[in-house]
XYZ file of C-alpha atoms in Angstrom:
446
model
C -33.183 101.166 -12.223
C -33.418 100.495 -8.954
C -31.096 99.999 -5.496
C -32.093 98.775 -2.616
C -31.395 101.413 0.153
C -32.316 100.284 3.965
C -34.028 102.897 6.286
C -35.338 103.168 9.960
C -38.406 104.508 8.683
C -40.260 106.232 5.948
C -41.712 109.590 5.253
C -43.334 112.017 2.528
C -42.949 115.131 2.620
C -44.764 117.465 -0.135
C -43.779 120.751 -1.287
C -46.303 122.276 -3.041
C -46.913 125.664 -5.264
C -45.194 125.990 -8.965
C -41.924 124.876 -9.889
C -38.926 127.030 -8.241
C -36.839 129.240 -9.788
C -33.497 128.233 -9.968
C -31.424 128.968 -6.952
C -34.604 129.507 -4.924
C -35.677 128.078 -1.464
C -37.830 124.919 -1.904
C -41.514 125.505 -1.130
C -42.672 124.865 2.786
C -43.536 121.298 3.359
C -47.362 120.967 2.965
C -47.097 117.770 5.384
C -45.266 115.101 6.029
C -46.774 111.242 6.758
C -44.532 108.418 8.035
C -45.202 105.257 5.668
C -44.461 101.733 6.630
C -41.376 100.926 4.921
C -37.942 99.665 5.979
C -36.392 99.830 2.816
C -36.301 101.376 -0.934
C -36.071 99.621 -4.292
C -38.307 101.133 -6.982
C -40.812 103.423 -7.306
C -43.244 104.022 -10.397
C -46.382 105.992 -11.018
C -49.470 105.285 -11.737
C -51.328 108.101 -14.281
C -54.299 106.539 -14.385
C -55.172 105.622 -10.743
C -52.775 108.405 -9.301
C -51.105 106.560 -7.168
C -47.219 106.246 -6.543
C -46.189 102.385 -6.124
C -43.268 101.834 -3.952
C -41.344 98.606 -3.270
C -40.044 97.419 -0.186
C -37.457 94.553 -0.348
C -36.651 94.319 3.414
C -40.018 94.079 3.904
C -41.433 92.002 0.804
C -44.000 94.301 0.190
C -45.265 97.113 -2.106
C -46.764 100.236 -0.435
C -49.473 102.435 -2.221
C -49.695 106.343 -1.958
C -51.837 108.684 -3.689
C -49.977 111.720 -5.065
C -49.632 113.625 -1.428
C -48.089 110.392 0.265
C -50.978 109.363 2.007
C -50.868 105.404 2.061
C -53.993 103.749 0.286
C -52.671 100.196 0.494
C -50.375 97.773 0.950
C -49.349 94.442 -1.246
C -47.304 92.065 1.288
C -46.084 88.595 0.776
C -43.796 89.781 -2.466
C -40.162 88.009 -1.216
C -37.619 90.958 -2.067
C -39.691 93.241 -4.173
C -37.610 95.244 -6.195
C -37.773 96.628 -9.547
C -41.401 97.580 -10.679
C -42.890 97.997 -14.065
C -46.293 98.991 -15.187
C -48.192 97.567 -18.404
C -49.120 99.990 -20.990
C -52.435 100.562 -19.423
C -51.604 100.787 -16.193
C -53.733 97.857 -15.002
C -51.134 95.530 -14.026
C -47.775 96.237 -11.711
C -45.142 93.766 -12.479
C -42.660 93.225 -9.625
C -39.504 91.309 -9.528
C -39.115 89.110 -6.309
C -35.688 89.136 -6.030
C -35.906 86.685 -2.903
C -38.642 84.807 -4.662
C -37.432 84.053 -7.787
C -40.137 85.232 -9.722
C -41.834 87.976 -11.181
C -45.471 88.830 -9.390
C -48.346 90.450 -11.092
C -50.537 92.669 -9.492
C -54.003 94.481 -10.563
C -53.433 98.273 -9.909
C -57.399 98.295 -9.305
C -57.672 96.020 -6.366
C -54.270 95.878 -5.144
C -54.051 92.141 -5.165
C -51.601 89.858 -6.700
C -53.472 87.968 -9.981
C -50.377 85.924 -10.956
C -47.038 84.978 -10.096
C -44.524 83.675 -13.008
C -41.595 81.439 -11.284
C -37.964 82.597 -12.922
C -35.873 79.254 -12.081
C -34.072 78.991 -8.792
C -31.440 81.197 -7.804
C -32.176 83.842 -11.068
C -32.426 86.380 -8.332
C -34.556 88.917 -10.824
C -33.907 92.684 -9.542
C -34.848 95.066 -12.974
C -37.821 94.855 -15.260
C -38.616 96.824 -18.422
C -42.005 96.565 -20.600
C -41.512 96.204 -24.476
C -44.657 96.020 -26.168
C -46.357 92.786 -24.615
C -43.253 91.453 -23.216
C -41.723 91.779 -19.950
C -38.277 92.127 -19.665
C -36.159 91.345 -16.866
C -32.161 91.565 -15.762
C -31.737 88.843 -13.316
C -28.230 87.067 -11.515
C -25.402 88.296 -9.421
C -21.630 87.808 -8.671
C -20.351 87.569 -12.473
C -23.607 86.048 -13.766
C -25.937 88.994 -14.866
C -28.253 88.024 -17.931
C -31.767 89.342 -19.449
C -34.612 87.310 -19.611
C -38.318 87.472 -20.915
C -42.135 86.780 -19.845
C -44.271 86.875 -22.961
C -47.629 88.116 -21.970
C -49.171 88.064 -24.997
C -48.958 83.850 -25.018
C -52.283 82.191 -23.961
C -50.185 80.925 -21.328
C -47.381 83.511 -19.970
C -44.156 81.529 -20.399
C -40.639 82.883 -19.098
C -37.508 82.432 -21.121
C -34.159 83.130 -19.673
C -31.011 84.536 -21.468
C -32.251 84.691 -24.718
C -29.234 86.918 -25.563
C -25.852 84.736 -26.727
C -24.350 88.159 -26.103
C -22.264 89.867 -23.322
C -22.762 88.814 -19.728
C -23.203 91.207 -17.601
C -21.527 91.571 -14.003
C -25.141 91.211 -11.925
C -28.146 91.838 -13.077
C -28.255 94.329 -15.511
C -30.208 97.847 -15.503
C -32.906 98.275 -18.282
C -34.682 101.025 -20.037
C -37.361 101.203 -22.894
C -39.702 103.285 -23.816
C -43.051 103.153 -26.169
C -41.306 106.102 -28.505
C -38.213 103.081 -29.091
C -40.529 100.193 -30.124
C -38.762 96.705 -30.136
C -35.741 98.083 -28.538
C -34.453 97.466 -24.885
C -31.175 98.681 -23.449
C -29.583 97.090 -20.896
C -26.508 97.999 -19.185
C -24.107 97.421 -16.339
C -24.935 98.796 -12.751
C -22.662 97.683 -10.400
C -19.586 97.440 -12.693
C -17.181 100.363 -13.672
C -16.454 100.976 -16.282
C -20.059 99.189 -17.473
C -20.926 97.677 -20.960
C -23.720 99.291 -22.787
C -26.050 97.244 -24.852
C -28.654 97.813 -27.306
C -31.427 95.101 -28.243
C -33.421 94.515 -30.879
C -36.444 92.502 -29.041
C -39.467 93.096 -31.563
C -38.839 89.463 -32.736
C -39.258 88.184 -28.832
C -35.225 87.477 -29.030
C -32.873 89.645 -28.086
C -31.009 90.745 -30.959
C -27.878 92.736 -30.405
C -27.852 95.789 -32.441
C -25.056 97.945 -30.762
C -22.453 97.223 -27.796
C -20.189 99.469 -26.333
C -17.652 98.942 -23.263
C -16.788 102.017 -21.342
C -19.516 104.715 -23.636
C -18.507 108.192 -23.468
C -16.386 111.040 -24.670
C -12.692 110.490 -23.843
C -11.076 111.309 -21.266
C -14.615 110.722 -19.443
C -15.964 107.413 -19.902
C -18.769 106.162 -17.842
C -18.860 105.164 -14.306
C -21.656 102.134 -13.501
C -24.816 103.535 -14.235
C -27.380 104.474 -11.415
C -30.291 105.230 -13.749
C -31.063 105.861 -17.336
C -34.023 106.363 -19.483
C -34.836 106.996 -23.152
C -35.857 110.695 -24.621
C -39.329 111.087 -25.754
C -38.452 110.761 -29.052
C -36.853 107.388 -29.216
C -33.356 108.567 -30.683
C -31.435 109.369 -27.353
C -30.556 107.432 -24.295
C -30.014 109.386 -20.966
C -27.397 108.010 -18.085
C -26.924 109.030 -14.704
C -23.517 107.165 -13.478
C -21.730 109.159 -10.418
C -19.083 109.929 -12.878
C -18.524 112.068 -15.021
C -20.001 115.394 -13.120
C -23.021 115.330 -15.702
C -25.933 113.427 -17.442
C -24.427 111.561 -20.556
C -26.245 111.436 -23.720
C -25.864 108.921 -26.075
C -27.404 108.388 -29.768
C -29.761 104.945 -29.479
C -28.803 104.215 -32.921
C -25.222 103.897 -31.968
C -24.658 104.873 -28.586
C -21.921 107.904 -29.666
C -21.834 111.053 -27.437
C -24.647 113.343 -28.431
C -23.895 116.017 -25.688
C -24.216 116.277 -21.706
C -26.551 117.822 -18.870
C -24.058 119.623 -16.741
C -24.843 118.250 -12.570
C -22.263 118.380 -10.588
C -20.753 116.042 -8.564
C -22.593 112.265 -8.110
C -25.157 112.414 -10.922
C -27.786 109.689 -10.047
C -31.004 109.630 -11.137
C -32.598 110.687 -14.293
C -36.291 110.672 -15.306
C -37.187 112.602 -18.636
C -41.073 114.015 -18.784
C -43.087 113.613 -21.643
C -42.327 116.883 -23.259
C -38.658 115.947 -23.293
C -38.078 117.864 -19.776
C -34.774 116.071 -18.160
C -34.548 115.616 -14.550
C -31.236 115.121 -13.147
C -30.517 113.963 -9.685
C -27.588 114.130 -7.872
C -26.038 113.112 -4.659
C -25.272 116.341 -3.032
C -24.281 117.247 0.403
C -24.925 121.121 0.340
C -25.548 121.859 -3.422
C -29.016 121.307 -5.528
C -30.017 118.056 -5.565
C -32.517 118.078 -8.430
C -31.558 120.080 -12.087
C -34.143 120.126 -14.606
C -33.003 120.933 -18.357
C -35.115 121.513 -21.521
C -34.325 118.617 -24.112
C -30.549 119.225 -25.775
C -30.062 122.331 -23.616
C -26.813 122.600 -21.324
C -28.329 124.895 -19.091
C -30.710 124.040 -16.192
C -33.967 125.768 -15.855
C -34.838 124.959 -12.606
C -32.875 123.979 -9.297
C -34.062 122.318 -6.201
C -32.536 121.828 -2.471
C -34.008 119.177 -1.411
C -32.482 119.167 2.386
C -31.535 115.390 2.125
C -29.724 113.131 -0.187
C -31.322 112.048 -2.991
C -31.600 108.391 -3.634
C -29.883 106.535 -6.572
C -32.420 106.463 -9.640
C -34.705 107.957 -7.291
C -37.037 110.691 -9.347
C -40.016 109.916 -11.468
C -42.611 111.945 -13.483
C -46.390 112.082 -13.295
C -47.300 110.522 -16.940
C -48.761 114.055 -17.263
C -45.044 115.972 -16.549
C -46.707 118.366 -14.169
C -45.218 116.762 -11.032
C -41.977 115.384 -9.927
C -41.220 112.902 -7.379
C -38.021 112.673 -5.405
C -37.212 109.595 -2.886
C -34.697 111.082 -0.446
C -33.275 110.008 3.076
C -32.269 112.016 6.209
C -28.282 110.851 5.730
C -27.056 107.579 4.586
C -29.035 104.883 6.019
C -31.838 107.243 7.785
C -35.474 107.800 7.535
C -36.600 108.208 3.721
C -38.760 110.626 2.306
C -40.838 111.194 -1.050
C -40.838 115.122 -2.113
C -43.081 116.277 -4.470
C -42.729 119.260 -6.806
C -45.325 121.023 -8.826
C -47.763 118.432 -8.027
C -50.551 118.391 -10.838
C -53.860 119.471 -9.085
C -57.106 117.578 -9.505
C -59.447 120.153 -10.740
C -62.264 121.147 -8.181
C -65.910 122.718 -7.925
C -67.047 124.451 -5.461
C -70.688 126.011 -4.758
C -72.742 128.638 -3.073
C -76.346 129.240 -2.949
C -77.580 132.165 -0.605
C -81.596 134.002 -0.564
C -81.760 136.410 -3.298
C -82.505 138.695 -0.461
C -82.044 139.027 3.533
C -82.510 141.948 6.014
C -80.240 143.729 7.804
C -79.025 142.198 11.341
C -80.740 139.054 10.653
C -79.163 135.690 9.934
C -78.609 134.306 6.736
C -77.654 130.812 5.772
C -75.364 130.083 2.684
C -74.487 126.646 1.948
C -72.608 125.020 -1.160
C -70.670 121.719 -2.000
C -67.009 121.297 -2.695
C -66.414 118.521 -5.621
C -63.091 117.071 -7.553
C -61.770 114.486 -9.731
C -60.182 112.894 -6.763
C -62.405 112.150 -3.500
C -62.077 115.205 -0.902
C -61.427 114.329 2.678
C -64.189 115.462 4.900
C -62.768 118.083 7.184
C -61.218 119.959 4.422
C -61.964 123.545 4.735
C -63.787 126.211 2.689
C -63.714 130.016 3.361
C -66.452 132.613 3.148
C -65.846 136.226 2.719
C -68.315 139.306 2.199
C -67.564 141.972 -0.036
C -70.353 145.102 0.646
C -70.122 149.044 1.075
C -68.769 148.974 4.695
C -66.389 146.436 3.601
C -65.390 146.960 -0.053
C -62.212 145.179 0.032
C -63.961 142.216 1.592
C -63.938 140.798 5.057
C -63.814 136.925 5.991
C -66.967 135.960 7.732
C -65.681 132.437 8.422
C -64.165 128.981 7.619
C -65.928 126.038 7.657
C -65.174 122.320 7.290
C -66.902 119.911 4.335
C -68.594 116.696 5.670
C -68.016 113.302 3.904
C -70.116 114.298 0.813
C -68.370 117.722 0.163
C -71.018 119.778 1.776
C -70.635 123.055 3.713
C -73.137 125.570 5.567
C -72.525 128.796 6.981
C -74.286 131.698 8.671
C -73.886 135.631 8.601
C -75.302 138.445 9.801
C -75.420 141.588 7.069
C -75.309 144.763 8.828
C -75.733 147.225 5.812
C -77.857 147.993 3.236
C -77.619 147.030 -0.594
C -75.882 144.543 -2.012
C -74.198 141.808 -0.436
C -71.384 139.587 -2.474
C -70.277 136.392 -0.824
C -67.368 134.244 -2.140
C -66.439 130.765 -1.015
C -63.100 129.914 -1.633
C -61.257 126.672 -1.399
C -57.550 127.043 -1.463
C -56.561 123.627 -2.287
C -54.122 120.842 -1.374
C -51.334 118.701 -2.862
C -53.681 116.717 -5.175
C -56.610 118.784 -5.463
C -57.106 122.063 -7.518
C -58.235 125.483 -5.529
C -61.953 126.564 -6.738
C -64.025 129.554 -5.752
C -67.822 130.876 -6.417
C -69.572 134.178 -5.778
C -73.423 134.788 -5.122
C -74.859 138.258 -4.454
C -77.781 138.905 -2.089
C -80.001 142.383 -1.759
C -79.655 143.446 1.920
C -83.257 145.424 3.149
C -84.421 147.234 6.122
């Protein structure tokens, strides 16, 4: 689910390192980069291209960043771009164009729009969910919320409006789906408290109501208007964040009966579930932790994170590998928006080092090598050369040098003692590149 939030600017703060222990201070920011966004609608993570795709309804565009927040592209001319969804192969991004009464298809490799499907005048599509080869969308405002579908398997994909004759939502409903629950679509009131939650069987291409419950949840808690929801990887449960009560609620997907909670404290407003079932819960907290992670089915959080800013509704997303959690935050209500990364996955890196087999004491020798990674390494990335010999058994730093555009590096040293000198080159890594090191031994003669 997504909510539009306006801000004066957009920045990215990357907290690197291992996941923090509960209650520990967050890791220091690795870097901050201003991004050209004036509002926030929705975010999805493209694990194939290692991109975050963030919609900006106010500026009618989608901004694309790498995992560290560096802008790699923009898709403009997308009126009111709000809800986002990826095709199963991550080859196509779909965007609900709330102000354009359409759904755009965007090629994630070229970051260009490849098709646009009209949904009808005044439909105002807002939320998306993919089920098989059909894209479902929540649409409508002001007491007239419905769901529609876009059949992508047809030779000419076509839109069908209101295929359900059941409950009419107050506004465009928030949607949830998962490959682990094939043929299932969940829709819920996002702007009505208490809400109605409905589970549909959409395997036939038409939404058939399986179960619909008004104000689900255990008495006397009930449920507030739902900010976000997600289906567990086993396809058996639905987890919702609704502001109140002060915990994530868990429902059996089969009948929407209450099936547990994840305690968070006041105002839960975001939920994201990793492939291994780890539940990330976000709250609108001023002084307490903003994000908690739980092992599936466990009522005590494994970790807590104080982000230092306000977590946005539905502002959490996992990398498909489950090793990085992305959080969208704002510096106060309406303030600058930030992206914070917890436990960013590293692209494996390799660094090599070569040197002559022998060198003369007191004479310069040249060492060189290359730094490579699955993701391109930026020119200027630095590597550190260390020498260990009989005079420096604990090692001494010789120099730190940058790599060029091809990842190559070169350094010189003057050894001052005879014997074996072991040279080590180290790359510390960054938010998206793993650390790497290599060694070489040189015999130092008279």
